[in-house]
Coordinates of C-alpha atoms in Angstrom, one line a residue:
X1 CA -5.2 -8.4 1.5
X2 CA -8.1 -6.9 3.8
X3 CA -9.9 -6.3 0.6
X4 CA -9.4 -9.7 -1.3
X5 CA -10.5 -11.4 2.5
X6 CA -13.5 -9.6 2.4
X7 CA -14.5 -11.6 -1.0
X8 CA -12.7 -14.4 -0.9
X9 CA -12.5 -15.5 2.6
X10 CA -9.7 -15.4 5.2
X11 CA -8.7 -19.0 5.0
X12 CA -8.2 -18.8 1.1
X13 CA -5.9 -16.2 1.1
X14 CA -2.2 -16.6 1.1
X15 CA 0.2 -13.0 0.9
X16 CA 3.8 -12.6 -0.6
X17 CA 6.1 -9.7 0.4
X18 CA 9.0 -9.2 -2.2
X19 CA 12.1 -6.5 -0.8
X20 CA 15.2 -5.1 -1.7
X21 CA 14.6 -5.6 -5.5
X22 CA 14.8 -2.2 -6.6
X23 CA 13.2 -2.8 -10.1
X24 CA 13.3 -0.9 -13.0
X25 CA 12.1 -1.5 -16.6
X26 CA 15.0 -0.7 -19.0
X27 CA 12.5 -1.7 -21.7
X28 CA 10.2 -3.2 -23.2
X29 CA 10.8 -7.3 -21.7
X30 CA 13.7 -6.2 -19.9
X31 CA 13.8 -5.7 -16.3
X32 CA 16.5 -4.5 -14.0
X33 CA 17.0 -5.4 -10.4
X34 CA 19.2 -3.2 -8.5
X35 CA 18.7 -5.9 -5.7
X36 CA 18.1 -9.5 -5.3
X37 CA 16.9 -10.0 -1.7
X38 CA 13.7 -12.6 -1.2
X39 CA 10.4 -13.5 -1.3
X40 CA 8.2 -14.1 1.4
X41 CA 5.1 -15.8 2.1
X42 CA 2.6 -16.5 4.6
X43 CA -0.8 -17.3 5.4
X44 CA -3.3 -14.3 5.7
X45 CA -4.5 -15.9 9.5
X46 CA -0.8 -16.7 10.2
X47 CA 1.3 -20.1 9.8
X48 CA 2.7 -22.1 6.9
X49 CA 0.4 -24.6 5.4
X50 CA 1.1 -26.8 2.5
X51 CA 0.0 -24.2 -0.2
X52 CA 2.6 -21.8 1.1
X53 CA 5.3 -24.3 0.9
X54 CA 3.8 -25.4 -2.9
X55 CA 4.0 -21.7 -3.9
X56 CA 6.8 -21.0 -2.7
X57 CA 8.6 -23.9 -4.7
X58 CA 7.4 -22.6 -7.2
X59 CA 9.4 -19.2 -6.9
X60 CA 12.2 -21.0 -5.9
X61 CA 12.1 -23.1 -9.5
X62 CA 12.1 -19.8 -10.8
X63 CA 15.4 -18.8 -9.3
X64 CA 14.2 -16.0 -6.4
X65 CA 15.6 -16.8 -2.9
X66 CA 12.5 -17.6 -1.1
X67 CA 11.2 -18.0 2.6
X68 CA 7.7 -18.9 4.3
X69 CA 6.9 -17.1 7.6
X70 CA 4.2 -17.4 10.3
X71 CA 3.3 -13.8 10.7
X72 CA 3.4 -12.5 7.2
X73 CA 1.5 -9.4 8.4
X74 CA 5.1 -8.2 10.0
X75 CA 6.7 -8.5 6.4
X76 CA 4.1 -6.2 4.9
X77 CA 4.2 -3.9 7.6
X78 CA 8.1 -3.7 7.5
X79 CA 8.2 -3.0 3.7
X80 CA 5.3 -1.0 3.8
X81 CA 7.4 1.3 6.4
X82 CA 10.3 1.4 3.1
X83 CA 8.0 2.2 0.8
X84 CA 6.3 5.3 2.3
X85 CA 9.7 6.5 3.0
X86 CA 10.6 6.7 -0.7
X87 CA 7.9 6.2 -2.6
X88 CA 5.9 9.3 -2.5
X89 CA 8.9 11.0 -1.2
X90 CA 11.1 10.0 -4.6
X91 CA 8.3 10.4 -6.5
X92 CA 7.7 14.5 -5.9
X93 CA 11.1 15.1 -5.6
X94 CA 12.7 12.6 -8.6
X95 CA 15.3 11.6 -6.1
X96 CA 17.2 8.0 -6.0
X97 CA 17.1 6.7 -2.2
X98 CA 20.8 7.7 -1.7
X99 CA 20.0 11.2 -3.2
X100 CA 16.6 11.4 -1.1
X101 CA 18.4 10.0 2.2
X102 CA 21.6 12.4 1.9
X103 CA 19.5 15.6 1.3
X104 CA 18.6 17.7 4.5
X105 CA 15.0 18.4 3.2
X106 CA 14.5 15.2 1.7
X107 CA 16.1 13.0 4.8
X108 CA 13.4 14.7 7.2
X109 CA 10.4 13.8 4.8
X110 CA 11.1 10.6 4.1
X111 CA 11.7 9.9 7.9
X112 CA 8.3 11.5 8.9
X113 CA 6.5 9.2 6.5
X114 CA 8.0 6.1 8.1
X115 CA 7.8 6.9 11.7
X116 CA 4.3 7.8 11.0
X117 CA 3.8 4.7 9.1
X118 CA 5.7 2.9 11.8
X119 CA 3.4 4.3 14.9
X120 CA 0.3 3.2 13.0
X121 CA 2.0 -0.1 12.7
X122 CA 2.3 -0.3 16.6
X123 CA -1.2 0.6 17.1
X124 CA -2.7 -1.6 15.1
X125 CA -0.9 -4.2 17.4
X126 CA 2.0 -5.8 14.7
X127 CA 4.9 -7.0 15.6
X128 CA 7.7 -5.3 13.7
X129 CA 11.1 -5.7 14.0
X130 CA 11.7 -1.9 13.7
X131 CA 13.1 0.2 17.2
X132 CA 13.7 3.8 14.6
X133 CA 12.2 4.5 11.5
X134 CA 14.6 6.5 10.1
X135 CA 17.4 4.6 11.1
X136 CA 15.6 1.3 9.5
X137 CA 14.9 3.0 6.3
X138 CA 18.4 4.3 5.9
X139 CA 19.6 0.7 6.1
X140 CA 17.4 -0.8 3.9
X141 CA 17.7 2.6 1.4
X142 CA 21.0 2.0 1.3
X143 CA 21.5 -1.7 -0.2
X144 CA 19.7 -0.3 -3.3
X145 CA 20.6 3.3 -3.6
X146 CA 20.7 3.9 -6.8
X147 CA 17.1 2.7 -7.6
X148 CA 14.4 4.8 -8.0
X149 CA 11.0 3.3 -6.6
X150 CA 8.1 2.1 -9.2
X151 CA 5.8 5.1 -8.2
X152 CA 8.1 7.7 -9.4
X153 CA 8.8 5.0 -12.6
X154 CA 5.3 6.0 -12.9
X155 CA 5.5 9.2 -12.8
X156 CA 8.3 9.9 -15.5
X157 CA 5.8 7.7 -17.7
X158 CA 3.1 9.9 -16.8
X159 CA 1.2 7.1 -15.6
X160 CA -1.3 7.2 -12.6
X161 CA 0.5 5.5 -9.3
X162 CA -0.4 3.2 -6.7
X163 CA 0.1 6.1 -4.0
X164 CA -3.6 4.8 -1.9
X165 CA -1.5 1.7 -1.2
X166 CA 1.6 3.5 0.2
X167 CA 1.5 6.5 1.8
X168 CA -2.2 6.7 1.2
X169 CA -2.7 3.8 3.6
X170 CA -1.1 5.3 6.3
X171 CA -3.8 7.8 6.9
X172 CA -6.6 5.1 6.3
X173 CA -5.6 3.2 8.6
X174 CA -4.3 5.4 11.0
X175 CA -7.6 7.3 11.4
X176 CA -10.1 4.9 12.9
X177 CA -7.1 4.1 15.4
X178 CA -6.7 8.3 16.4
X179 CA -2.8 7.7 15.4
X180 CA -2.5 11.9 13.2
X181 CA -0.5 11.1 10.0
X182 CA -0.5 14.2 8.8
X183 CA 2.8 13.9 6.3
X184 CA 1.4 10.7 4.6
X185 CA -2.0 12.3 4.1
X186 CA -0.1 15.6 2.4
X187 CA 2.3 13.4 0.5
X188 CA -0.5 11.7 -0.9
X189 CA -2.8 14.1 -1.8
X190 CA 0.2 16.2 -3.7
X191 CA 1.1 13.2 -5.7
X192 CA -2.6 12.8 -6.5
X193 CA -3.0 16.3 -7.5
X194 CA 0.4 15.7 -9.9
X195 CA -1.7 12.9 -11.1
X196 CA -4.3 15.2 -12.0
X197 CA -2.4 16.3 -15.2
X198 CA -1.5 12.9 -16.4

């Protein structure tokens, strides 16, 4: 959203968070959701105006479960803390979220990645709702288990990722704060080197 501000203007830009969907394509036209949790929306410089409310009828005509918050910035941040636990991590390792959560090695990296991810989150001064990363993760991990995130759908594709949005944004955004996030920046840069041979 930084990016799309930077063109478009802070007061044109509203943000949606979608979570605990757990998507897969099981072909082509036919998707899969391991998880039907909600939408959310909000207003890039915070509150609910009328667009938010017109957009997010719209969703709602479509059948999602849908809700408009003042601080949207929270909701990214939360999911943003899931997806760096399991989506690199799932990715190099082909691992489910129960099967990357209930493995020793697999446990540890995805909880470094979202306690890092987490600590940046602090610093840069949002609000989330999250006291333990790992702990967090595991709950949310857990409610979908069986799904495998769309980064490593990617990958069994052989398709290039959207790791600079994950994990890779830990780092980038960590650095000009001082916060080290030295397991997103590795995760990152391995799944980028897999990408190489795509």
């Amino acid at each position: 959203p930084d990016q799309a501000v930077e063109v478009l203007g802070a007061d044109r830009v509203t943000m949606g968070v979608v979570g605990g969907f757990g998507a897969s394509m099981k072909g082509p036209g036919h998707a899969h959701h391991n998880g039907m949790e909600m939408v959310r929306l909000g207003e890039y410089q915070g509150g609910v105006r009328s667009r938010t409310n017109w957009i997010a009828d719209v969703w709602r005509s479509s059948g999602f479960s849908v809700s408009t918050f003042d601080d949207i910035h929270k909701m990214v941040w939360e999911k943003l803390i899931c997806n760096c636990a399991f989506s690199g991590p799932c990715a190099l390792t082909g691992m489910t979220l129960h099967q990357l959560l209930h493995d020793p090695a697999g446990s540890e990296l995805s909880a470094a990645c979202a306690t890092e991810a987490l600590e940046v989150a602090r610093a840069k001064g949002i609000a989330v709702d999250v006291e333990d990363a790992r702990t967090y993760t595991y709950n949310f991990g857990m409610k979908i288990p069986h799904s495998r995130p769309s980064l490593a759908q990617d990958h069994d594709a052989g398709k290039i990722g959207e790791i600079d949005a994950i994990n890779g944004a830990i780092p980038r955004e960590g650095k000009p704060l001082g916060i080290p996030t030295p397991v997103n920046a590795a995760v990152t840069q391995i799944i980028k080197a897999r990408e190489a041979l795509f």
